[in-house]
Coordinates of C-alpha atoms in Angstrom, one line a residue:
Chain H
M1 CA -2.0 57.1 35.3
P2 CA 1.5 59.0 37.1
G3 CA 4.6 56.7 35.9
R4 CA 3.3 54.6 33.2
T5 CA 4.5 54.0 29.9
G6 CA 3.3 54.5 26.1
G7 CA 3.7 54.3 22.4
S8 CA 5.7 52.4 20.4
R9 CA 9.1 53.3 21.8
A10 CA 8.2 52.2 25.2
K11 CA 6.9 49.0 23.2
R12 CA 10.2 48.1 21.4
K13 CA 12.3 48.8 24.5
G14 CA 9.5 46.7 26.5
S15 CA 10.1 43.8 23.8
L16 CA 13.7 44.3 24.3
Y17 CA 14.3 43.9 27.9
E18 CA 11.4 41.0 27.5
N19 CA 14.1 39.4 25.5
E20 CA 16.8 40.5 28.0
L21 CA 15.3 38.2 30.6
A22 CA 14.7 35.2 28.8
N23 CA 17.6 35.1 27.2
I24 CA 18.7 35.7 31.0
L25 CA 16.5 32.7 32.5
W26 CA 17.2 30.0 28.8
E27 CA 20.9 30.2 30.5
Q28 CA 20.1 29.4 33.9
G29 CA 17.6 26.1 32.9
F30 CA 14.5 27.7 32.0
A31 CA 12.4 26.9 29.4
V32 CA 11.1 29.8 28.5
V33 CA 8.1 31.6 26.6
R34 CA 7.4 35.3 25.8
G35 CA 4.2 35.8 24.4
P36 CA 3.2 37.1 20.5
S37 CA 4.0 41.1 21.4
S38 CA 1.0 41.9 19.0
G39 CA -1.4 39.9 22.1
G40 CA -2.8 39.0 18.7
G41 CA -6.0 37.2 18.6
V42 CA -5.8 36.4 22.2
R43 CA -7.8 39.1 23.9
R44 CA -10.3 36.7 25.6
R45 CA -6.8 34.4 26.8
F46 CA -4.5 37.0 27.8
Q47 CA -1.2 35.8 28.0
P48 CA 1.7 36.9 30.3
D49 CA 5.1 38.8 28.7
L50 CA 7.3 35.8 29.1
V51 CA 6.4 31.9 31.2
A52 CA 9.5 30.7 32.6
M53 CA 9.1 26.7 33.5
R54 CA 12.2 24.3 35.4
G55 CA 11.9 21.4 36.9
G56 CA 8.1 21.5 36.9
V57 CA 8.3 25.3 39.0
I58 CA 6.3 27.9 36.6
L59 CA 6.8 31.7 37.1
V60 CA 5.0 34.1 35.2
F61 CA 6.0 37.9 34.7
E62 CA 4.9 40.7 33.7
V63 CA 7.8 42.9 32.6
K64 CA 8.2 47.1 33.5
T65 CA 11.1 49.6 33.6
A66 CA 12.1 51.7 36.9
G67 CA 13.8 53.9 38.3
E68 CA 13.2 55.3 42.1
K69 CA 10.0 56.7 41.5
P70 CA 6.7 54.2 41.9
L71 CA 5.6 52.5 38.8
Y72 CA 1.5 51.9 38.7
I73 CA 0.0 49.2 36.9
D74 CA -3.1 48.7 34.8
G75 CA -5.5 47.3 37.5
D76 CA -7.2 44.3 34.5
K77 CA -3.5 43.1 33.5
V78 CA -2.7 42.6 37.1
R79 CA -6.2 40.7 37.9
R80 CA -5.6 38.5 34.3
L81 CA -2.3 37.9 35.1
A82 CA -3.2 36.2 38.8
E83 CA -5.1 34.4 37.2
F84 CA -3.1 33.3 34.6
A85 CA -0.9 31.9 37.1
R86 CA -3.7 30.3 39.1
R87 CA -4.8 28.6 36.2
A88 CA -1.2 27.3 35.8
G89 CA 0.1 26.5 39.4
A90 CA 3.2 29.4 38.7
R91 CA 4.3 32.5 40.9
A92 CA 3.0 35.6 39.5
F93 CA 5.9 38.5 39.4
I94 CA 6.1 41.7 38.2
A95 CA 10.3 42.1 36.7
V96 CA 11.3 45.2 37.1
R97 CA 14.3 46.3 34.5
V98 CA 16.2 48.9 36.4
K99 CA 17.0 51.8 34.3
G100 CA 20.9 51.6 33.7
G101 CA 20.5 47.8 34.1
G102 CA 20.0 45.2 36.9
W103 CA 16.7 43.2 37.7
R104 CA 14.4 43.1 40.2
F105 CA 11.1 41.0 40.8
H106 CA 8.5 41.9 43.1
S107 CA 4.9 39.2 43.8
L108 CA 2.0 40.5 43.3
E109 CA 1.1 40.7 47.0
S110 CA 3.8 43.7 47.7
L111 CA 1.9 45.7 45.0
E112 CA -1.6 48.0 46.9
E113 CA -4.6 48.7 44.7
T114 CA -5.2 52.6 44.5
V115 CA -8.4 53.9 44.4
G116 CA -9.0 54.1 40.9
G117 CA -8.5 49.7 41.2
N118 CA -4.6 50.2 39.3
F119 CA -1.5 49.0 41.5
K120 CA 1.4 50.7 42.7
L121 CA 4.8 49.8 43.3
A122 CA 6.0 51.5 45.5
K123 CA 8.9 50.8 45.3
P124 CA 10.7 49.6 42.8
L125 CA 14.7 49.1 43.7
S126 CA 13.5 46.7 46.6
G127 CA 12.2 43.2 45.7
L128 CA 14.4 40.0 44.7
R129 CA 17.5 40.0 42.5
L130 CA 17.8 37.7 40.6
E131 CA 19.7 35.5 42.8
G132 CA 17.1 35.6 44.7
L133 CA 14.6 34.8 42.6
R134 CA 16.8 31.7 41.8
A135 CA 17.1 30.5 45.1
L136 CA 13.5 30.5 45.4
V137 CA 12.3 28.0 42.8
E138 CA 15.3 25.8 43.6
G139 CA 13.6 25.9 46.7
W140 CA 10.0 24.8 45.7
P141 CA 9.7 21.5 45.9
R142 CA 9.8 19.5 42.2
L143 CA 7.3 17.9 40.7
T144 CA 9.7 15.4 39.6
D145 CA 10.5 14.8 43.4
F146 CA 7.7 12.9 44.0
I147 CA 7.1 10.6 40.7
S148 CA 9.2 8.5 39.3
E149 CA 10.7 8.2 36.0
G150 CA 8.5 7.1 33.5
Chain S
M1 CA 10.5 15.4 2.7
P2 CA 7.0 13.9 2.1
G3 CA 3.9 14.7 4.0
R4 CA 5.2 17.9 5.1
T5 CA 3.8 21.0 4.5
G6 CA 5.0 24.5 3.5
G7 CA 4.2 28.5 2.8
S8 CA 2.5 30.6 3.7
R9 CA -0.6 29.3 3.7
A10 CA -0.7 26.4 5.3
K11 CA 1.7 28.9 8.3
R12 CA -2.0 31.3 8.0
K13 CA -3.9 27.5 8.7
G14 CA -1.2 26.3 11.8
S15 CA -1.8 29.4 13.2
L16 CA -6.0 29.0 13.0
Y17 CA -4.9 25.5 14.2
E18 CA -2.9 26.7 17.0
N19 CA -5.8 29.5 18.1
E20 CA -8.3 26.6 18.2
L21 CA -6.6 24.2 20.0
A22 CA -5.8 26.9 22.6
N23 CA -9.2 28.1 22.8
I24 CA -10.1 24.3 23.9
L25 CA -7.7 24.4 26.1
W26 CA -8.0 27.8 28.3
E27 CA -12.2 26.5 28.0
Q28 CA -11.0 23.2 30.1
G29 CA -9.2 25.3 32.5
F30 CA -5.7 25.9 31.1
A31 CA -3.7 28.6 31.1
V32 CA -2.5 28.3 28.1
V33 CA 0.6 30.3 25.3
R34 CA 1.4 30.2 22.1
G35 CA 4.3 31.4 20.8
P36 CA 5.4 34.4 18.1
S37 CA 4.1 32.8 14.9
S38 CA 7.1 34.4 12.9
G39 CA 10.1 33.2 16.4
G40 CA 10.9 36.4 16.4
G41 CA 14.3 36.9 17.7
V42 CA 14.1 33.4 19.5
R43 CA 15.8 30.9 17.1
R44 CA 18.9 30.4 20.0
R45 CA 15.7 30.0 22.2
F46 CA 13.3 27.5 20.8
Q47 CA 9.5 28.1 21.8
P48 CA 7.2 25.6 21.1
D49 CA 3.8 26.7 19.5
L50 CA 2.0 26.0 22.3
V51 CA 2.3 25.3 26.1
A52 CA -0.5 24.8 28.2
M53 CA -0.4 24.5 32.6
R54 CA -2.1 23.5 34.7
G55 CA -2.4 22.9 38.6
G56 CA 1.4 22.6 37.6
V57 CA 1.6 20.3 35.3
I58 CA 2.8 21.8 32.0
L59 CA 2.0 20.0 28.5
V60 CA 3.6 21.6 25.6
F61 CA 2.8 21.5 21.6
E62 CA 4.2 20.9 18.6
V63 CA 1.1 21.4 16.3
K64 CA 0.1 19.5 12.9
T65 CA -2.5 19.0 10.5
A66 CA -3.3 15.5 9.3
G67 CA -5.4 13.0 7.7
E68 CA -4.8 9.1 7.2
K69 CA -1.3 9.5 5.6
P70 CA 2.2 9.3 7.9
L71 CA 3.6 12.5 8.9
Y72 CA 7.1 13.4 8.8
I73 CA 8.2 16.0 11.2
D74 CA 11.7 18.0 11.2
G75 CA 14.4 16.4 13.4
D76 CA 15.8 18.9 15.2
K77 CA 12.6 20.8 15.9
V78 CA 12.0 17.3 17.5
R79 CA 14.9 17.4 19.4
R80 CA 14.7 20.6 20.1
L81 CA 10.7 20.4 21.9
A82 CA 11.9 17.6 23.4
E83 CA 15.1 19.6 25.4
F84 CA 12.3 22.0 26.2
A85 CA 10.1 19.9 28.0
R86 CA 13.6 18.4 29.7
R87 CA 13.9 21.7 30.9
A88 CA 10.1 22.7 31.7
G89 CA 9.4 19.6 33.4
A90 CA 6.8 19.0 31.1
R91 CA 4.9 16.3 28.9
A92 CA 5.9 17.2 25.1
F93 CA 3.1 16.1 22.6
I94 CA 2.8 16.2 18.9
A95 CA -0.9 17.5 17.9
V96 CA -2.5 16.3 15.3
R97 CA -5.6 18.1 14.0
V98 CA -7.5 15.7 11.8
K99 CA -8.2 17.4 8.7
G100 CA -12.0 17.8 8.8
G101 CA -12.1 18.1 12.7
G102 CA -10.9 17.1 16.6
W103 CA -7.8 16.6 17.9
R104 CA -5.2 13.5 18.4
F105 CA -2.5 14.2 21.0
H106 CA 1.0 11.5 20.6
S107 CA 3.9 11.6 23.0
L108 CA 7.6 11.8 21.6
E109 CA 8.5 8.4 22.0
S110 CA 5.7 7.5 19.6
L111 CA 7.8 8.8 17.1
E112 CA 9.9 6.8 14.9
E113 CA 13.3 8.7 13.6
T114 CA 13.9 8.4 9.8
V115 CA 17.5 7.6 8.2
G116 CA 17.6 11.2 7.1
G117 CA 17.0 11.6 10.8
N118 CA 14.2 13.0 11.0
F119 CA 10.7 11.8 12.2
K120 CA 7.6 9.6 11.5
L121 CA 4.4 9.5 12.7
A122 CA 2.8 6.4 11.3
K123 CA -0.6 6.8 11.9
P124 CA -1.0 10.2 12.6
L125 CA -5.0 9.2 13.1
S126 CA -4.1 7.7 16.2
G127 CA -3.2 9.1 19.6
L128 CA -5.0 10.4 22.5
R129 CA -8.8 12.4 22.0
L130 CA -8.7 15.5 24.2
E131 CA -10.5 13.1 27.3
G132 CA -7.4 10.8 26.8
L133 CA -5.0 13.7 27.3
R134 CA -7.5 15.4 29.7
A135 CA -7.7 12.3 31.7
L136 CA -3.9 12.3 31.4
V137 CA -3.3 15.6 33.3
E138 CA -6.1 14.7 36.1
G139 CA -4.1 11.4 37.1
W140 CA -0.7 12.9 37.5
P141 CA 0.3 14.4 41.0
R142 CA 0.3 18.0 41.2
L143 CA 2.6 20.0 42.9
T144 CA -0.3 22.2 45.3
D145 CA -0.6 17.8 46.6
F146 CA 2.5 18.8 48.4
I147 CA 2.8 22.0 49.5
S148 CA 0.6 23.5 51.7
E149 CA -1.2 27.1 51.2
G150 CA 1.4 29.9 50.7

C-alpha cells in the first residue's frame, strides 16, 4: 500500500506525535486519553490513538504523519474508528502531523474508499487546523447547556 | 494506608479487572478506552483506568477491588480523576470489583476525606450495580437528543 508507514521506527514516531497532540489538547482544556500503544488485549474492542473530551463533546483521532503526498489508511482501521465514534456519540478525525510541524484534521467523510477497501486522503495538508477544530468544538451544543447543575 | 493494595501482583490483577469491566461495558454498547497501565509519559496529564462513552454520555472510572472492609484511595488520584471528569463533562466513579465477583459503582461524592487528605469508601459493597449504572446513563439527556442528524 503506497504511502503507508510501518515498523518500529514509525511506531515510535507515531507515539511521539500522539503525545504531542495529547499535550496540545490538554493545554486547551480537553481531558485526553491515549490508548495503549501495544493494543494489549484489546483486538476485540478497538481503541483509537487518542480520545479528547471537553464539556461533553467527544473527539476521537487516528494519528498519522504526512507531507503533500496522498495518505493511505487501512480500511478496517477506519471502519472500526467510525463504529467507535458511533457508539460514543463522537466526531472522528484523521489527525495529520505535518512533516516539519503543525497539524491538520480530516473528518472521515473526506476520505475516498479505494477499490481494495482501504481509504485515501488525497490532500493531507488540507483539512482543519487546530483553531478550526477548536471553533468546531465551541460551536457544538454541550450537554451541560441542557441540564441543571446536580 | 490500611486497605490499600500495592506491588506488581496487585497491578496485574487490577489490569485483569479493568479488562473485565471494559468488556462488560463494550458488550452493552459503550465505546471504551483503557489508559496505558504504565502511565507512560502521562504523569502530567493523568489518565483514568477506564473511560466509557455512549451516545455523548461519558463515564470515567478508577478501578479497585474490595470486600466488606473500607477501601482507602489516594487523595491525589481522586482529585485528578475529579479534574479529568470536570474537563470532559463526565461522571466519575470508583468501580469496585467485589472479591468473588460482581461490580459496585460509587460516585466521588460518597467518599469521605481522611485527615491525611486521602479518601475512604466506608462500604465498598454498597453503591450502584451494573443495572443501576446503565439506568443512570439511559436517564441522562443525550447530546443527540438536541441536535439534528448531520
